[in-house]
Short mmCIF file of C-alpha atoms in Angstrom, two decimals:
data_model
loop_
_atom_site.label_atom_id
_atom_site.label_comp_id
_atom_site.label_asym_id
_atom_site.label_seq_id
_atom_site.Cartn_x
_atom_site.Cartn_y
_atom_site.Cartn_z
CA UNK A 1 36.81 11.49 0.29
CA UNK A 2 34.76 8.66 -1.25
CA UNK A 3 35.85 7.42 -4.66
CA UNK A 4 33.74 5.68 -7.29
CA UNK A 5 34.75 2.02 -7.50
CA UNK A 6 35.26 0.09 -10.78
CA UNK A 7 31.72 -1.43 -10.60
CA UNK A 8 30.40 2.14 -10.27
CA UNK A 9 32.31 3.26 -13.35
CA UNK A 10 31.09 0.17 -15.24
CA UNK A 11 27.46 0.84 -14.28
CA UNK A 12 27.75 4.53 -15.19
CA UNK A 13 29.40 3.73 -18.51
CA UNK A 14 26.75 1.10 -19.39
CA UNK A 15 23.96 3.56 -18.57
CA UNK A 16 25.55 6.37 -20.60
CA UNK A 17 26.11 4.11 -23.63
CA UNK A 18 22.56 2.72 -23.61
CA UNK A 19 21.07 6.21 -23.23
CA UNK A 20 23.16 7.53 -26.12
CA UNK A 21 22.26 4.52 -28.28
CA UNK A 22 18.60 4.95 -27.37
CA UNK A 23 18.67 8.66 -28.24
CA UNK A 24 20.76 8.62 -31.43
CA UNK A 25 21.42 5.14 -32.86
CA UNK A 26 18.14 3.24 -32.63
CA UNK A 27 15.48 4.40 -35.12
CA UNK A 28 12.41 6.18 -33.79
CA UNK A 29 9.13 4.30 -33.51
CA UNK A 30 7.15 4.48 -36.76
CA UNK A 31 3.90 5.52 -35.08
CA UNK A 32 4.99 7.60 -32.05
CA UNK A 33 8.18 9.20 -33.34
CA UNK A 34 10.96 10.39 -31.03
CA UNK A 35 8.81 10.53 -27.89
CA UNK A 36 8.85 6.71 -27.83
CA UNK A 37 12.54 6.90 -26.84
CA UNK A 38 11.45 7.75 -23.30
CA UNK A 39 10.51 4.07 -23.07
CA UNK A 40 14.23 3.26 -22.56
CA UNK A 41 14.05 5.04 -19.18
CA UNK A 42 10.37 4.53 -18.29
CA UNK A 43 10.17 0.74 -18.65
CA UNK A 44 13.50 -0.09 -16.92
CA UNK A 45 12.56 2.28 -14.05
CA UNK A 46 9.24 0.49 -13.61
CA UNK A 47 10.72 -3.02 -13.76
CA UNK A 48 13.60 -2.13 -11.46
CA UNK A 49 11.14 -0.55 -9.00
CA UNK A 50 9.29 -3.90 -8.86
CA UNK A 51 12.62 -5.68 -8.32
CA UNK A 52 13.66 -3.17 -5.64
CA UNK A 53 10.42 -3.69 -3.72
CA UNK A 54 10.77 -7.46 -4.06
CA UNK A 55 14.27 -7.19 -2.58
CA UNK A 56 12.77 -5.14 0.30
CA UNK A 57 10.21 -7.90 0.86
CA UNK A 58 12.77 -10.73 0.70
CA UNK A 59 15.32 -8.92 2.88
CA UNK A 60 12.59 -8.09 5.42
CA UNK A 61 11.50 -11.72 5.62
CA UNK A 62 15.14 -12.81 6.00
CA UNK A 63 15.52 -10.31 8.84
CA UNK A 64 12.46 -11.73 10.59
CA UNK A 65 13.91 -15.23 10.23
CA UNK A 66 17.56 -14.56 11.10
CA UNK A 67 17.33 -11.34 13.18
CA UNK A 68 20.42 -10.09 11.34
CA UNK A 69 20.44 -6.31 10.81
CA UNK A 70 22.38 -6.66 7.56
CA UNK A 71 19.16 -7.80 5.90
CA UNK A 72 17.32 -4.75 7.22
CA UNK A 73 19.99 -2.49 5.71
CA UNK A 74 19.37 -4.11 2.33
CA UNK A 75 15.59 -3.72 2.81
CA UNK A 76 15.69 0.02 3.53
CA UNK A 77 18.29 0.72 0.84
CA UNK A 78 16.23 -1.11 -1.77
CA UNK A 79 12.99 0.59 -0.69
CA UNK A 80 14.58 4.03 -1.09
CA UNK A 81 15.88 3.18 -4.56
CA UNK A 82 12.51 1.65 -5.48
CA UNK A 83 10.76 4.84 -4.39
CA UNK A 84 13.07 6.98 -6.54
CA UNK A 85 12.54 4.63 -9.50
CA UNK A 86 8.76 4.72 -9.02
CA UNK A 87 8.94 8.52 -9.01
CA UNK A 88 11.02 8.38 -12.22
CA UNK A 89 8.45 6.02 -13.75
CA UNK A 90 5.61 8.43 -12.94
CA UNK A 91 7.57 11.47 -14.19
CA UNK A 92 8.65 9.88 -17.48
CA UNK A 93 5.15 8.47 -17.96
CA UNK A 94 3.67 11.95 -17.48
CA UNK A 95 6.04 13.44 -20.07
CA UNK A 96 5.16 10.66 -22.52
CA UNK A 97 1.45 11.07 -21.69
CA UNK A 98 1.55 14.81 -22.44
CA UNK A 99 3.06 14.16 -25.85
CA UNK A 100 0.84 11.19 -26.71
CA UNK A 101 -2.45 11.59 -24.85
CA UNK A 102 -2.28 15.40 -24.63
CA UNK A 103 -2.30 15.48 -20.81
CA UNK A 104 0.19 14.97 -18.00
CA UNK A 105 -2.03 12.75 -15.92
CA UNK A 106 -5.04 10.49 -16.41
CA UNK A 107 -6.94 8.47 -13.81
CA UNK A 108 -5.93 5.34 -15.66
CA UNK A 109 -5.66 2.17 -13.49
CA UNK A 110 -1.92 1.71 -14.15
CA UNK A 111 -1.10 5.34 -13.36
CA UNK A 112 -3.29 5.42 -10.30
CA UNK A 113 -2.00 2.14 -8.84
CA UNK A 114 1.59 3.27 -9.48
CA UNK A 115 0.93 6.51 -7.60
CA UNK A 116 -0.54 4.47 -4.74
CA UNK A 117 2.57 2.25 -4.75
CA UNK A 118 4.68 5.39 -4.40
CA UNK A 119 2.64 6.57 -1.40
CA UNK A 120 2.75 3.12 0.25
CA UNK A 121 6.55 2.97 0.15
CA UNK A 122 6.78 6.61 1.26
CA UNK A 123 4.72 5.38 4.24
CA UNK A 124 7.25 2.54 4.71
CA UNK A 125 10.10 5.06 5.01
CA UNK A 126 7.99 7.33 7.25
CA UNK A 127 7.25 4.37 9.55
CA UNK A 128 10.98 3.67 9.81
CA UNK A 129 11.70 7.29 10.71
CA UNK A 130 9.09 7.20 13.47
CA UNK A 131 10.67 4.34 15.44
CA UNK A 132 13.81 5.00 17.45
CA UNK A 133 14.81 1.50 18.54
CA UNK A 134 16.91 -0.08 15.77
CA UNK A 135 15.68 -3.67 16.09
CA UNK A 136 12.05 -2.70 16.59
CA UNK A 137 12.27 -0.45 13.53
CA UNK A 138 13.65 -3.33 11.46
CA UNK A 139 10.98 -5.74 12.70
CA UNK A 140 8.00 -3.46 12.07
CA UNK A 141 9.37 -2.33 8.70
CA UNK A 142 9.73 -5.97 7.64
CA UNK A 143 6.05 -6.61 8.40
CA UNK A 144 4.96 -3.42 6.64
CA UNK A 145 7.19 -4.25 3.65
CA UNK A 146 5.46 -7.63 3.37
CA UNK A 147 1.98 -6.08 3.37
CA UNK A 148 3.08 -3.26 1.03
CA UNK A 149 4.33 -5.69 -1.60
CA UNK A 150 0.74 -6.90 -2.16
CA UNK A 151 0.27 -3.78 -4.27
CA UNK A 152 3.04 -4.64 -6.76
CA UNK A 153 1.09 -7.38 -8.61
CA UNK A 154 -1.96 -5.10 -8.59
CA UNK A 155 0.10 -2.43 -10.42
CA UNK A 156 1.49 -4.93 -12.92
CA UNK A 157 -1.82 -6.63 -13.74
CA UNK A 158 -3.94 -3.46 -13.60
CA UNK A 159 -3.67 -3.05 -17.39
CA UNK A 160 -5.20 -6.51 -17.83
CA UNK A 161 -7.84 -6.30 -15.08
CA UNK A 162 -9.25 -2.88 -15.98
CA UNK A 163 -9.65 -0.97 -19.23
CA UNK A 164 -7.61 2.20 -19.40
CA UNK A 165 -5.41 4.38 -21.57
CA UNK A 166 -2.17 2.60 -20.68
CA UNK A 167 -1.13 0.00 -23.23
CA UNK A 168 -1.18 -3.71 -22.26
CA UNK A 169 2.14 -5.61 -21.84
CA UNK A 170 4.26 -5.65 -25.01
CA UNK A 171 7.25 -7.71 -23.81
CA UNK A 172 6.24 -9.97 -20.92
CA UNK A 173 3.14 -11.51 -22.47
CA UNK A 174 2.00 -14.83 -23.97
CA UNK A 175 3.42 -15.13 -27.52
CA UNK A 176 6.03 -12.93 -29.21
CA UNK A 177 6.66 -9.38 -27.96
CA UNK A 178 4.69 -6.80 -29.96
CA UNK A 179 7.72 -4.56 -30.44
CA UNK A 180 10.34 -4.26 -33.19
CA UNK A 181 13.35 -6.50 -32.45
CA UNK A 182 15.89 -3.66 -32.63
CA UNK A 183 13.88 -1.56 -30.21
CA UNK A 184 13.46 -4.60 -27.98
CA UNK A 185 17.24 -5.17 -27.96
CA UNK A 186 17.83 -1.56 -26.89
CA UNK A 187 15.11 -1.84 -24.25
CA UNK A 188 16.71 -4.99 -22.80
CA UNK A 189 20.14 -3.29 -22.85
CA UNK A 190 18.60 -0.37 -20.92
CA UNK A 191 17.13 -2.79 -18.39
CA UNK A 192 20.57 -4.42 -17.99
CA UNK A 193 22.35 -1.08 -17.48
CA UNK A 194 19.67 0.15 -15.04
CA UNK A 195 20.11 -3.12 -13.13
CA UNK A 196 23.88 -2.52 -12.87
CA UNK A 197 23.24 1.00 -11.56
CA UNK A 198 20.64 -0.34 -9.10
CA UNK A 199 23.07 -2.95 -7.76
CA UNK A 200 25.88 -0.41 -7.42
CA UNK A 201 23.69 2.19 -5.66
CA UNK A 202 22.24 -0.55 -3.43
CA UNK A 203 25.72 -1.61 -2.39
CA UNK A 204 26.77 1.97 -1.60
CA UNK A 205 23.54 2.67 0.28
CA UNK A 206 23.90 -0.51 2.36
CA UNK A 207 27.46 0.53 3.27
CA UNK A 208 26.14 3.94 4.31
CA UNK A 209 23.46 2.33 6.47
CA UNK A 210 26.10 0.13 8.12
CA UNK A 211 28.15 3.24 8.92
CA UNK A 212 25.05 4.91 10.37
CA UNK A 213 24.33 1.83 12.52
CA UNK A 214 27.91 1.83 13.80
CA UNK A 215 27.62 5.52 14.65
CA UNK A 216 24.29 4.96 16.47
CA UNK A 217 25.84 2.08 18.42
CA UNK A 218 28.85 4.20 19.36
CA UNK A 219 26.60 7.01 20.61
CA UNK A 220 24.47 4.70 22.78
CA UNK A 221 25.23 4.98 26.51
CA UNK A 222 27.34 2.09 27.80
CA UNK A 223 25.65 -0.68 29.79
CA UNK B 1 -9.25 -21.18 25.98
CA UNK B 2 -8.81 -21.82 22.28
CA UNK B 3 -8.04 -19.20 19.63
CA UNK B 4 -11.64 -18.58 18.51
CA UNK B 5 -13.00 -18.37 22.07
CA UNK B 6 -10.25 -15.95 23.12
CA UNK B 7 -10.83 -13.81 20.01
CA UNK B 8 -14.58 -13.64 20.68
CA UNK B 9 -13.94 -12.74 24.33
CA UNK B 10 -11.61 -9.92 23.28
CA UNK B 11 -14.06 -8.65 20.66
CA UNK B 12 -16.80 -8.73 23.29
CA UNK B 13 -14.55 -6.71 25.58
CA UNK B 14 -14.05 -4.06 22.85
CA UNK B 15 -17.79 -3.88 22.17
CA UNK B 16 -18.69 -3.64 25.87
CA UNK B 17 -16.15 -0.88 26.47
CA UNK B 18 -17.55 1.01 23.52
CA UNK B 19 -21.18 0.45 24.54
CA UNK B 20 -20.39 1.95 27.95
CA UNK B 21 -18.16 4.83 26.83
CA UNK B 22 -19.59 5.45 23.33
CA UNK B 23 -16.51 7.45 22.38
CA UNK B 24 -15.12 5.66 19.32
CA UNK B 25 -18.42 5.27 17.53
CA UNK B 26 -19.54 8.81 18.45
CA UNK B 27 -16.35 10.38 17.11
CA UNK B 28 -16.48 8.12 14.03
CA UNK B 29 -20.10 9.03 13.27
CA UNK B 30 -19.32 12.73 13.75
CA UNK B 31 -16.26 12.46 11.51
CA UNK B 32 -18.20 10.51 8.87
CA UNK B 33 -21.09 12.98 8.96
CA UNK B 34 -18.73 15.95 8.53
CA UNK B 35 -16.98 14.20 5.62
CA UNK B 36 -20.32 13.35 3.98
CA UNK B 37 -21.65 16.89 4.27
CA UNK B 38 -18.38 18.56 3.22
CA UNK B 39 -17.85 16.40 0.15
CA UNK B 40 -21.54 16.74 -0.69
CA UNK B 41 -21.20 20.54 -0.49
CA UNK B 42 -18.02 20.50 -2.58
CA UNK B 43 -19.75 18.32 -5.19
CA UNK B 44 -22.45 20.93 -5.75
CA UNK B 45 -26.27 20.76 -5.60
CA UNK B 46 -26.82 18.64 -8.74
CA UNK B 47 -28.83 15.63 -7.39
CA UNK B 48 -27.78 13.27 -10.22
CA UNK B 49 -24.13 14.07 -9.62
CA UNK B 50 -24.51 13.53 -5.86
CA UNK B 51 -26.31 10.21 -6.40
CA UNK B 52 -23.48 9.08 -8.70
CA UNK B 53 -20.93 10.14 -6.09
CA UNK B 54 -22.79 8.55 -3.15
CA UNK B 55 -20.86 5.23 -2.94
CA UNK B 56 -17.52 7.07 -3.06
CA UNK B 57 -18.72 9.57 -0.42
CA UNK B 58 -19.87 6.80 1.91
CA UNK B 59 -16.57 4.99 1.50
CA UNK B 60 -14.39 8.05 2.02
CA UNK B 61 -16.31 8.80 5.20
CA UNK B 62 -16.00 5.16 6.26
CA UNK B 63 -12.23 5.02 5.73
CA UNK B 64 -11.62 8.08 7.88
CA UNK B 65 -14.02 6.78 10.49
CA UNK B 66 -12.21 3.43 10.54
CA UNK B 67 -9.01 5.25 11.48
CA UNK B 68 -10.77 7.00 14.36
CA UNK B 69 -12.36 3.77 15.68
CA UNK B 70 -9.22 1.65 15.33
CA UNK B 71 -7.00 4.26 16.94
CA UNK B 72 -9.39 4.70 19.85
CA UNK B 73 -9.62 0.93 20.51
CA UNK B 74 -5.85 0.55 20.36
CA UNK B 75 -5.27 3.49 22.72
CA UNK B 76 -7.67 1.96 25.26
CA UNK B 77 -5.68 -1.28 25.13
CA UNK B 78 -2.32 0.47 25.42
CA UNK B 79 -3.42 2.63 28.38
CA UNK B 80 -2.48 1.44 31.88
CA UNK B 81 -0.42 -1.43 30.46
CA UNK B 82 -3.58 -3.41 29.65
CA UNK B 83 -2.00 -4.51 26.39
CA UNK B 84 1.06 -5.96 28.15
CA UNK B 85 -1.26 -7.84 30.51
CA UNK B 86 -3.15 -9.41 27.63
CA UNK B 87 0.13 -10.18 25.89
CA UNK B 88 1.38 -12.11 28.90
CA UNK B 89 -1.86 -13.95 29.64
CA UNK B 90 -2.86 -15.17 26.19
CA UNK B 91 -1.30 -18.46 25.06
CA UNK B 92 -2.00 -17.63 21.41
CA UNK B 93 -1.61 -13.90 20.72
CA UNK B 94 -3.18 -14.15 17.31
CA UNK B 95 -6.43 -13.99 19.30
CA UNK B 96 -5.68 -10.29 19.88
CA UNK B 97 -5.57 -9.71 16.13
CA UNK B 98 -8.69 -11.79 15.45
CA UNK B 99 -10.58 -10.16 18.32
CA UNK B 100 -9.72 -6.70 17.00
CA UNK B 101 -10.76 -7.73 13.48
CA UNK B 102 -14.15 -8.95 14.75
CA UNK B 103 -14.89 -5.86 16.85
CA UNK B 104 -13.68 -3.46 14.13
CA UNK B 105 -15.72 -5.30 11.50
CA UNK B 106 -18.87 -5.00 13.63
CA UNK B 107 -18.24 -1.27 14.24
CA UNK B 108 -17.53 -0.60 10.58
CA UNK B 109 -20.52 -2.60 9.32
CA UNK B 110 -22.90 -0.73 11.65
CA UNK B 111 -21.26 2.55 10.69
CA UNK B 112 -21.50 1.78 6.99
CA UNK B 113 -25.21 0.96 7.20
CA UNK B 114 -25.77 4.17 9.19
CA UNK B 115 -23.91 6.07 6.48
CA UNK B 116 -26.03 4.50 3.75
CA UNK B 117 -29.17 5.62 5.55
CA UNK B 118 -27.73 9.13 5.95
CA UNK B 119 -26.76 9.15 2.28
CA UNK B 120 -30.26 7.99 1.31
CA UNK B 121 -31.72 10.97 3.19
CA UNK B 122 -29.15 13.63 2.32
CA UNK B 123 -28.45 12.62 -1.26
CA UNK B 124 -31.95 11.39 -2.13
CA UNK B 125 -30.77 7.89 -3.03
CA UNK B 126 -33.55 5.72 -4.45
CA UNK B 127 -33.12 2.62 -2.25
CA UNK B 128 -35.15 -0.16 -3.91
CA UNK B 129 -35.58 -3.69 -2.55
CA UNK B 130 -32.33 -4.68 -4.32
CA UNK B 131 -30.52 -2.29 -2.00
CA UNK B 132 -31.00 -4.86 0.81
CA UNK B 133 -27.91 -6.47 -0.71
CA UNK B 134 -26.00 -3.56 0.84
CA UNK B 135 -26.40 -5.31 4.24
CA UNK B 136 -24.26 -8.41 3.48
CA UNK B 137 -21.98 -6.24 1.37
CA UNK B 138 -21.44 -3.89 4.32
CA UNK B 139 -20.54 -6.89 6.48
CA UNK B 140 -18.07 -8.23 3.93
CA UNK B 141 -16.42 -4.90 3.15
CA UNK B 142 -16.21 -4.03 6.86
CA UNK B 143 -14.47 -7.36 7.47
CA UNK B 144 -12.02 -6.66 4.63
CA UNK B 145 -11.21 -3.18 5.91
CA UNK B 146 -10.88 -4.51 9.46
CA UNK B 147 -8.32 -7.19 8.52
CA UNK B 148 -5.88 -4.56 7.20
CA UNK B 149 -6.69 -1.87 9.77
CA UNK B 150 -6.15 -4.16 12.78
CA UNK B 151 -2.67 -5.06 11.56
CA UNK B 152 -1.53 -1.55 10.61
CA UNK B 153 -2.85 0.04 13.80
CA UNK B 154 -0.82 -2.48 15.81
CA UNK B 155 2.25 -1.72 13.66
CA UNK B 156 2.19 2.01 14.34
CA UNK B 157 0.92 1.81 17.94
CA UNK B 158 4.23 2.83 19.54
CA UNK B 159 5.62 4.88 16.66
CA UNK B 160 6.16 8.63 16.90
CA UNK B 161 3.83 10.97 14.95
CA UNK B 162 1.10 8.31 15.13
CA UNK B 163 -1.81 10.63 14.22
CA UNK B 164 -0.04 11.42 10.94
CA UNK B 165 1.51 8.01 10.38
CA UNK B 166 -1.66 5.92 10.77
CA UNK B 167 -3.56 7.42 7.80
CA UNK B 168 -0.40 7.61 5.68
CA UNK B 169 0.38 3.94 6.31
CA UNK B 170 -3.18 2.62 6.24
CA UNK B 171 -5.14 4.49 3.57
CA UNK B 172 -2.98 3.52 0.56
CA UNK B 173 -3.18 -0.13 1.65
CA UNK B 174 -6.97 0.17 1.79
CA UNK B 175 -7.24 1.51 -1.77
CA UNK B 176 -8.07 -1.91 -3.30
CA UNK B 177 -10.75 -2.35 -0.61
CA UNK B 178 -12.04 1.16 -1.30
CA UNK B 179 -12.17 0.49 -5.04
CA UNK B 180 -13.93 -2.88 -4.68
CA UNK B 181 -16.33 -1.48 -2.07
CA UNK B 182 -17.30 1.52 -4.19
CA UNK B 183 -17.75 -0.58 -7.33
CA UNK B 184 -19.74 -3.29 -5.53
CA UNK B 185 -22.09 -0.82 -3.84
CA UNK B 186 -22.53 1.14 -7.10
CA UNK B 187 -23.46 -2.13 -8.80
CA UNK B 188 -25.99 -2.94 -6.03
CA UNK B 189 -27.58 0.51 -6.33
CA UNK B 190 -27.79 0.13 -10.13
CA UNK B 191 -29.22 -3.44 -9.80
CA UNK B 192 -26.22 -4.99 -11.58
CA UNK B 193 -26.05 -8.23 -9.60
CA UNK B 194 -23.30 -9.83 -11.71
CA UNK B 195 -20.91 -6.90 -11.27
CA UNK B 196 -21.70 -6.71 -7.56
CA UNK B 197 -20.84 -10.41 -7.16
CA UNK B 198 -17.51 -9.95 -9.01
CA UNK B 199 -16.45 -7.05 -6.80
CA UNK B 200 -17.67 -8.88 -3.68
CA UNK B 201 -15.38 -11.77 -4.70
CA UNK B 202 -12.51 -9.26 -4.96
CA UNK B 203 -13.32 -8.09 -1.40
CA UNK B 204 -13.30 -11.69 -0.21
CA UNK B 205 -9.87 -12.31 -1.77
CA UNK B 206 -8.51 -9.14 -0.16
CA UNK B 207 -9.94 -10.19 3.22
CA UNK B 208 -8.31 -13.62 2.87
CA UNK B 209 -4.93 -12.08 1.93
CA UNK B 210 -4.93 -9.49 4.70
CA UNK B 211 -6.18 -11.86 7.39
CA UNK B 212 -3.59 -14.48 6.33
CA UNK B 213 -0.82 -11.88 6.57
CA UNK B 214 -2.27 -10.55 9.81
CA UNK B 215 -2.35 -13.97 11.47
CA UNK B 216 1.21 -14.69 10.30
CA UNK B 217 2.74 -11.37 11.32
CA UNK B 218 0.62 -9.91 14.15
CA UNK B 219 2.80 -11.25 16.97
CA UNK B 220 5.89 -9.79 15.31
CA UNK B 221 4.15 -6.50 14.58
CA UNK B 222 2.54 -5.95 17.97
CA UNK B 223 5.20 -7.31 20.33
CA UNK B 224 5.64 -4.68 23.09
CA UNK B 225 9.40 -5.33 23.64
#
């Protein structure tokens, strides 16, 4: 039976503490009220999804260069986590949108490009499932992962390139962040704890992929 | 034979095969016509609404038609091991990507102009002299769509569930092209030259990005081993 390792406990504890602090300790936003607290899940999910897809890109390129399947395991693991995080970003954004804009969904450029990002990486995983040969699968997925990543900057800059309902950047922007410093500290703590969870899940998922590869190899006919 | 000459020879081969068989373009035109009529019906009889929707209708039809054309061309190449023969003969295999981009771009440009004429008739589009700008725009947007389509169709050529996988993998990647194409053609139809030029520049950037990635990765993506 698999046990949770100390890094897993640490990541879980950090996430629990930051969520509890975000829900009960940090004051609510003066304008939006309690619904703003969803930002402590929404923003880290979105940033970590970008990171996860960047890791997929980098690991894919490293596979193409070194032909080492360990990089492909990292690529697929990170893509799966990125897809889940993108889904979480869309879901939390919809909940926030219902409370703030009065509707679950709007054809806003940021929302639409994020949904497209979700579909592109779902396509990445579908492509992987459609190819039997292990090395061929890794090679084609690496190319697709490279092309797919083109959409990530489009998602990030969509709020600057097109007018929409989604607010422009409040933290990563020229000049000071347009957010209260206490709320910013909690947001950064959330990003840190989400990162720990991402790294722990990535590690576990890579181990699982290695086990699957070993099983596939063992089942292949000899010669 | 250098890269450009080989690419032109391969594009010529695609065009000749199609001129003789007329299968890809016939199925693409049929598919595009069905899409145009169905979406037009779903949109209702309001002529102003249909005119406003026309660029999006043309582009939706074009995207689905591009899948049909690209898939057909790739299947012809993969039949009877023709693809493996080309792979072995060509000193620079990027010519296969470039050749496919050229032939696809020509098909899609012709198809797009045909669709605009159909839309003008069916949707009562007022095509003024400014609408002649749709011709170079069709060429540019067809080139942009072709650069991505040629790469993705090679990626999924040997994958299982290809009829499902190709649209799932390709269409989301073509969304920026779709958006820029729709906005640029809307601007042309509304005589907003400045906006049209901005969106045409976006198409050009997309074409440069996709063709750069295609040239860098095609050999890895299409390798038959």
